[in-house]
């Protein structure tokens, strides 16, 4: 009998997680199947109980459920508790354990481009949701010099920056307009929102008019692979990091938690690239 895995989110029709994981199950001769489930926010608790009833071995969690899912799990590991969000759930002996592979997955993709020590960097994170919290937490762990949160709702950015503040990393909050006006002071800019995702590919989270060419600009979106945000950054001479690395890395880490097997990340990457037409 196949072991069932999946993705809980809303909407999830665009996700390439099923393609990536099912190919890896096949390549590793693992008897599993991964399915994306559209779960409206009002139905999340019912969906989690359904996962228990179906004896799912594990599942991913995406927008908008990464924070609220924690209310329905039996245990959440230390890093996910610090982040305040879960993106990976493992079933063990009938109990659901929450983890977060987003932060580490992102960090590994960023390290491919950022070669100078993290404590020298001033980082702007656009957004204050679950992905932003994961990235902010791991960057604080790496002792970046400062983290600024810019969000459409300033109060949410202020709350998040207060949680991140530490003795080694100073944290603050700005409106999106304020962030645009101060853009040149950041060495790394990370868009964690869905602004610019297919089909609204002409949208940008903020203007890059004041961008410095020394800045690394990163976008978590992987569909399209090169968002308008990254395209404009590249035109201004900045280094860019697309969302594919984080997507593959967080998926590989989740796969390992579920199965104990180490997947081939390069094959996972090529699988997604082929689907995206890259």
XYZ file of C-alpha atoms in Angstrom:
278
model
C 0.000 0.000 0.000
C 1.406 3.380 -1.008
C 2.310 5.849 1.729
C 0.398 9.105 1.300
C 2.042 12.539 1.498
C 0.741 15.915 0.464
C 0.480 19.672 0.553
C -2.128 21.711 2.445
C -2.633 25.245 1.185
C -5.048 27.589 -0.577
C -4.768 27.785 -3.498
C -2.313 25.048 -4.509
C -3.102 24.499 -8.185
C 0.163 26.200 -9.206
C 2.389 24.052 -6.971
C 5.091 21.880 -8.497
C 5.670 19.988 -5.246
C 3.699 16.906 -6.384
C 5.753 16.621 -9.566
C 9.044 17.003 -7.694
C 8.272 14.592 -4.851
C 6.549 11.927 -6.957
C 9.513 11.824 -9.349
C 11.862 11.381 -6.402
C 9.700 8.577 -4.935
C 9.990 6.818 -8.283
C 13.735 7.361 -8.640
C 14.420 6.067 -5.114
C 11.955 3.170 -5.501
C 9.984 4.426 -2.502
C 6.310 3.379 -2.421
C 4.848 6.846 -1.856
C 2.447 9.286 -3.487
C 2.232 13.077 -3.003
C -0.937 15.076 -3.669
C -1.740 18.811 -3.360
C -4.916 19.512 -1.360
C -6.801 22.814 -1.688
C -7.849 23.602 1.888
C -9.835 26.749 2.637
C -8.831 28.411 5.940
C -12.144 27.509 7.583
C -11.505 23.830 6.803
C -7.924 23.523 8.068
C -8.773 21.717 11.322
C -10.956 19.245 9.408
C -8.146 18.707 6.884
C -5.653 17.896 9.652
C -8.064 15.397 11.196
C -8.543 13.952 7.698
C -4.773 13.525 7.418
C -4.823 11.562 10.667
C -7.735 9.416 9.489
C -6.005 8.700 6.184
C -2.786 7.876 8.047
C -0.770 10.279 5.920
C 2.939 9.839 6.605
C 3.628 13.530 6.240
C 2.661 16.730 4.490
C 3.854 20.202 3.619
C 1.998 23.349 4.627
C 1.918 26.513 2.556
C 0.117 29.888 2.376
C -2.078 30.726 4.245
C -1.802 27.917 6.830
C 1.822 27.966 8.076
C 0.989 29.736 11.341
C -2.515 28.450 12.145
C -1.541 24.801 11.505
C 0.405 24.881 14.786
C -2.862 24.874 16.749
C -3.750 21.427 15.404
C -0.449 19.544 15.822
C 0.674 17.340 18.717
C 4.215 18.726 18.860
C 6.233 21.494 17.202
C 10.038 21.426 17.249
C 12.128 24.196 18.785
C 13.100 25.976 15.569
C 9.531 26.006 14.233
C 8.350 27.388 17.590
C 10.924 30.176 17.391
C 9.888 30.927 13.805
C 6.220 30.746 14.724
C 5.356 28.778 11.587
C 5.397 25.196 10.293
C 5.887 24.071 6.695
C 6.549 20.344 7.228
C 4.566 17.813 9.274
C 5.645 14.229 10.008
C 3.325 11.494 11.285
C 4.918 9.311 13.983
C 2.908 6.689 15.854
C -0.326 8.496 15.099
C 0.986 11.869 16.273
C 1.705 14.911 14.109
C 5.061 16.651 14.552
C 5.647 20.092 13.025
C 8.983 21.371 11.671
C 10.162 24.194 9.455
C 12.572 23.572 6.579
C 11.989 26.952 4.878
C 14.663 28.887 6.751
C 17.493 26.387 6.306
C 16.464 25.746 2.716
C 16.583 29.455 1.967
C 19.894 29.974 3.763
C 21.554 27.280 1.663
C 20.376 28.972 -1.552
C 21.520 32.419 -0.378
C 25.001 31.126 0.522
C 25.540 30.270 -3.151
C 25.580 34.016 -3.915
C 26.493 35.852 -0.687
C 30.186 35.184 -0.120
C 30.992 37.864 2.491
C 30.418 37.142 6.225
C 26.786 37.434 7.317
C 27.563 39.794 10.255
C 28.516 42.466 7.674
C 25.062 42.535 6.070
C 22.039 44.797 6.444
C 18.980 42.866 5.275
C 15.550 44.071 4.141
C 12.789 41.453 4.331
C 9.596 42.347 2.443
C 6.614 40.690 4.108
C 5.882 39.409 7.603
C 4.235 36.039 7.022
C 5.416 32.498 7.717
C 8.218 32.462 5.123
C 9.514 35.839 6.327
C 9.595 34.548 9.886
C 11.578 31.475 8.856
C 14.138 33.523 6.951
C 14.403 36.202 9.634
C 15.025 33.561 12.282
C 17.867 31.829 10.415
C 19.470 35.157 9.464
C 19.377 36.188 13.117
C 21.028 32.866 13.946
C 23.741 33.749 11.404
C 24.148 37.103 13.235
C 23.510 39.477 10.346
C 24.141 43.069 11.406
C 20.576 44.278 10.945
C 17.171 43.099 9.734
C 14.489 45.541 8.605
C 10.940 44.311 8.002
C 8.840 46.164 5.421
C 5.205 45.196 5.177
C 1.924 46.497 3.817
C 0.622 46.472 7.394
C 3.206 48.347 9.470
C 1.896 47.017 12.811
C 2.599 43.456 11.683
C 6.135 44.445 10.641
C 6.705 46.112 14.028
C 5.488 43.036 15.902
C 7.749 40.739 13.874
C 10.835 42.976 14.217
C 10.312 43.076 17.979
C 10.383 39.278 18.118
C 13.597 39.121 16.044
C 15.604 41.701 17.999
C 18.759 40.301 19.596
C 22.042 41.512 21.074
C 23.886 40.769 17.802
C 21.210 41.768 15.273
C 19.342 45.073 15.397
C 15.803 44.948 14.013
C 13.360 47.597 12.852
C 10.182 48.046 10.811
C 9.307 50.295 7.882
C 6.357 50.907 5.612
C 6.884 49.831 1.998
C 7.153 53.486 0.959
C 9.803 54.169 3.617
C 11.746 51.091 2.513
C 11.733 52.319 -1.103
C 13.250 55.627 0.015
C 16.049 53.896 1.983
C 16.753 51.057 -0.439
C 20.413 51.882 -1.075
C 21.410 51.111 2.526
C 20.556 47.388 2.288
C 23.062 44.790 1.092
C 20.451 42.008 0.803
C 16.765 42.485 -0.143
C 14.382 39.519 0.104
C 10.808 39.418 -1.197
C 8.861 36.841 0.824
C 5.413 37.901 -0.445
C 3.451 36.423 -3.363
C 3.518 39.753 -5.246
C 4.738 38.990 -8.775
C 3.688 35.343 -8.786
C 1.964 33.911 -11.864
C -0.511 34.993 -13.195
C 0.117 38.573 -11.904
C 3.634 38.673 -13.285
C 3.770 42.458 -13.834
C 3.397 43.269 -10.123
C 6.326 44.218 -7.867
C 6.418 44.372 -4.041
C 8.167 47.772 -4.143
C 10.044 50.098 -6.480
C 13.761 49.447 -7.067
C 14.509 52.988 -8.203
C 17.048 53.565 -5.398
C 18.662 50.112 -5.596
C 22.450 49.892 -5.270
C 24.260 47.665 -7.776
C 26.142 46.110 -4.826
C 22.919 44.674 -3.392
C 21.836 41.025 -3.615
C 18.125 40.858 -4.509
C 16.225 37.672 -3.740
C 12.669 36.546 -4.494
C 11.063 33.422 -3.020
C 8.739 33.090 -6.018
C 9.771 30.338 -8.459
C 6.887 30.661 -10.924
C 7.846 32.658 -12.927
C 11.490 31.806 -12.300
C 12.598 35.362 -13.044
C 10.037 37.772 -11.622
C 9.779 41.376 -12.760
C 11.364 42.264 -9.403
C 14.470 40.174 -10.191
C 14.556 41.274 -13.816
C 14.662 44.952 -12.854
C 17.292 44.259 -10.182
C 19.481 42.477 -12.730
C 19.096 45.383 -15.165
C 20.454 47.671 -12.443
C 23.535 45.463 -12.054
C 22.528 43.692 -8.827
C 23.102 39.988 -8.139
C 19.850 38.022 -7.946
C 18.633 34.839 -6.262
C 15.447 33.223 -7.607
C 13.077 31.087 -5.564
C 13.976 27.738 -7.105
C 16.890 27.041 -4.754
C 14.809 27.522 -1.621
C 11.906 25.534 -3.099
C 14.127 22.550 -3.917
C 16.145 22.727 -0.686
C 13.155 22.961 1.661
C 11.485 20.127 -0.257
C 14.590 17.939 -0.028
C 14.857 18.539 3.723
C 11.164 17.649 4.167
C 11.576 14.515 2.023
C 14.423 13.389 4.272
C 12.339 13.960 7.427
C 9.489 11.856 6.015
C 11.460 8.967 4.528
C 14.953 8.961 6.034
C 16.264 8.966 2.448
C 18.493 11.653 0.942
C 17.000 12.842 -2.364
C 19.010 14.018 -5.359
C 18.615 17.812 -5.233
C 20.019 18.375 -8.713
C 17.437 15.992 -10.204
C 14.698 17.726 -8.191
C 15.893 21.058 -9.569
C 15.963 19.807 -13.171
C 12.478 18.324 -12.782
C 11.043 21.692 -11.745
C 13.059 23.610 -14.367
C 11.737 21.364 -17.141
C 8.170 22.013 -16.016
C 8.832 25.764 -15.950
C 10.283 25.594 -19.453
C 13.801 26.442 -18.263
